[in-house]
Amino acid sequence: MTQIAALAGAAGIIGLGSLLHLVGMATPHWLKLNDPGSIGLWQVCIQFCLTIEDKAGWLIACDFFSVMGVLSSVAALVLIAFSFFNAFKGRPQHSTIPIFLTASTSLAATCIIICIIIFASKTVHTSLLGYSFYLSIAGGVLITIGGILGFIINRRFSYGPK
């Protein structure tokens, strides 16, 4: 029963991290402009929001790594859900699940970090970074923590095919 609770906790942490990064990625407040303006990965908002049509190469790279971070974190959620349901049903855990879980959460965190580094390096005034930027940072940190916990829990309880 402790394995089920621990896996649920790790899944909750990864899920919360994924949600924070997804909200950060989708909202247009990565960089604050003159009051009330802001720029996101996809939109520029001054009095109303417009989709960014002609993007610089670095912003396209941010978009790519941001989306890859979300997709990798969703893969991690699927893997930890698989472990959770195996534990709930009393089935043996497969020994490769912790490896794939670690790989997917590491990939998610790495993609989010790369996106954040690119965006911060290309903005002139880093003191004007908005809350969406920090939501993505928090999401990446939580995905990493949840992945580490999920790996430890799965390795401790894995006794399936080697």
XYZ file of C-alpha atoms in Angstrom:
162
model
C 0.000 0.000 0.000
C 2.906 2.379 0.627
C 4.075 1.815 -2.939
C 0.697 2.921 -4.284
C 0.686 6.082 -2.158
C 4.283 6.885 -3.090
C 3.606 6.381 -6.796
C 0.492 8.533 -6.543
C 2.585 11.262 -4.913
C 5.265 11.067 -7.602
C 2.581 11.120 -10.307
C 0.995 14.150 -8.641
C 4.314 15.992 -8.579
C 5.017 15.204 -12.239
C 1.438 16.156 -13.148
C 1.666 19.463 -11.294
C 5.008 20.210 -12.942
C 3.565 19.404 -16.367
C 0.572 21.632 -15.713
C 2.723 24.544 -14.522
C 4.965 24.297 -17.565
C 1.966 23.985 -19.904
C 0.350 27.098 -18.399
C 3.669 28.941 -18.528
C 4.203 27.914 -22.131
C 0.709 28.951 -23.241
C 0.404 32.306 -21.464
C 1.891 35.452 -23.020
C 3.776 36.753 -20.001
C 7.355 35.616 -20.507
C 8.615 39.179 -20.816
C 6.963 42.339 -19.481
C 6.814 45.344 -21.770
C 5.575 48.833 -21.013
C 2.571 48.628 -18.738
C 0.277 46.599 -19.700
C 2.225 44.850 -22.500
C 3.881 41.446 -22.515
C 5.448 38.878 -24.830
C 5.029 35.124 -24.705
C 6.301 32.261 -26.816
C 3.287 32.480 -29.110
C 1.731 35.957 -28.659
C 2.517 39.620 -28.148
C 0.018 41.565 -26.038
C -0.123 45.324 -25.738
C -3.769 46.337 -25.631
C -4.890 43.121 -27.293
C -2.989 39.937 -28.139
C -1.638 39.044 -31.563
C -0.060 35.782 -32.653
C 3.616 36.114 -33.500
C 3.799 35.397 -37.232
C 7.388 36.109 -38.300
C 9.443 34.535 -35.511
C 13.169 34.787 -34.977
C 15.079 31.507 -35.028
C 15.710 31.567 -31.281
C 11.979 31.928 -30.559
C 11.215 28.981 -32.843
C 13.800 26.985 -30.875
C 12.084 28.027 -27.614
C 8.747 26.868 -29.024
C 10.211 23.519 -30.059
C 11.908 22.790 -26.741
C 8.874 23.949 -24.800
C 6.562 21.580 -26.693
C 9.069 18.730 -26.370
C 9.116 19.347 -22.613
C 5.334 18.957 -22.454
C 5.318 15.814 -24.620
C 8.100 14.197 -22.588
C 6.355 14.978 -19.315
C 3.132 13.445 -20.649
C 5.120 10.303 -21.533
C 6.425 10.268 -17.949
C 2.870 10.537 -16.641
C 1.807 7.571 -18.773
C 4.729 5.504 -17.481
C 4.082 6.332 -13.836
C 0.359 5.681 -14.311
C 1.267 2.259 -15.717
C 3.374 1.575 -12.601
C 0.605 2.852 -10.347
C -2.028 0.571 -11.868
C 0.322 -2.435 -11.751
C 0.927 -1.776 -8.059
C -2.779 -1.234 -7.438
C -3.665 -4.539 -9.111
C -0.826 -6.364 -7.319
C 0.989 -7.132 -10.558
C 4.781 -7.246 -10.699
C 6.525 -4.075 -11.833
C 8.581 -4.359 -14.983
C 12.251 -3.576 -14.365
C 12.610 -1.243 -17.386
C 9.891 1.192 -16.291
C 12.234 3.157 -13.960
C 14.738 3.578 -16.794
C 12.134 4.901 -19.223
C 10.600 7.092 -16.519
C 13.987 8.600 -15.751
C 14.676 9.115 -19.449
C 11.353 10.858 -20.092
C 11.552 13.146 -17.054
C 15.201 13.939 -17.810
C 14.306 14.772 -21.397
C 11.398 16.948 -20.248
C 13.537 18.834 -17.739
C 16.382 19.253 -20.236
C 14.059 20.620 -22.925
C 12.478 23.067 -20.475
C 15.909 24.203 -19.260
C 17.111 24.740 -22.838
C 13.975 26.763 -23.636
C 14.477 28.896 -20.535
C 18.176 29.462 -21.222
C 17.559 30.467 -24.840
C 14.771 32.871 -23.900
C 16.700 34.458 -21.015
C 19.859 34.831 -23.099
C 17.999 36.613 -25.887
C 16.085 39.070 -23.732
C 17.961 42.232 -22.925
C 16.372 43.054 -19.583
C 16.118 39.860 -17.544
C 14.659 41.881 -14.674
C 11.506 42.179 -16.790
C 10.875 38.430 -17.041
C 7.228 37.620 -16.408
C 5.382 34.989 -14.423
C 5.006 32.591 -17.368
C 8.786 32.248 -17.491
C 8.898 31.378 -13.798
C 5.966 28.945 -14.102
C 7.964 26.993 -16.664
C 10.978 26.952 -14.358
C 8.851 25.655 -11.475
C 7.311 23.043 -13.774
C 10.722 21.785 -14.855
C 11.910 21.526 -11.252
C 8.792 19.609 -10.172
C 9.036 17.236 -13.142
C 12.636 16.501 -12.151
C 11.735 15.877 -8.501
C 8.783 13.667 -9.454
C 10.950 11.694 -11.870
C 13.593 11.067 -9.222
C 10.958 9.941 -6.732
C 9.271 7.736 -9.325
C 12.594 6.135 -10.224
C 13.433 5.387 -6.600
C 9.984 3.978 -5.864
C 9.909 1.848 -9.005
C 13.424 0.496 -8.469
C 12.582 -0.407 -4.912
C 9.488 -2.345 -5.919
C 10.457 -3.689 -9.356
C 10.572 -7.453 -9.439
C 9.259 -8.257 -12.876
C 11.169 -9.568 -15.911
C 14.826 -8.573 -15.877
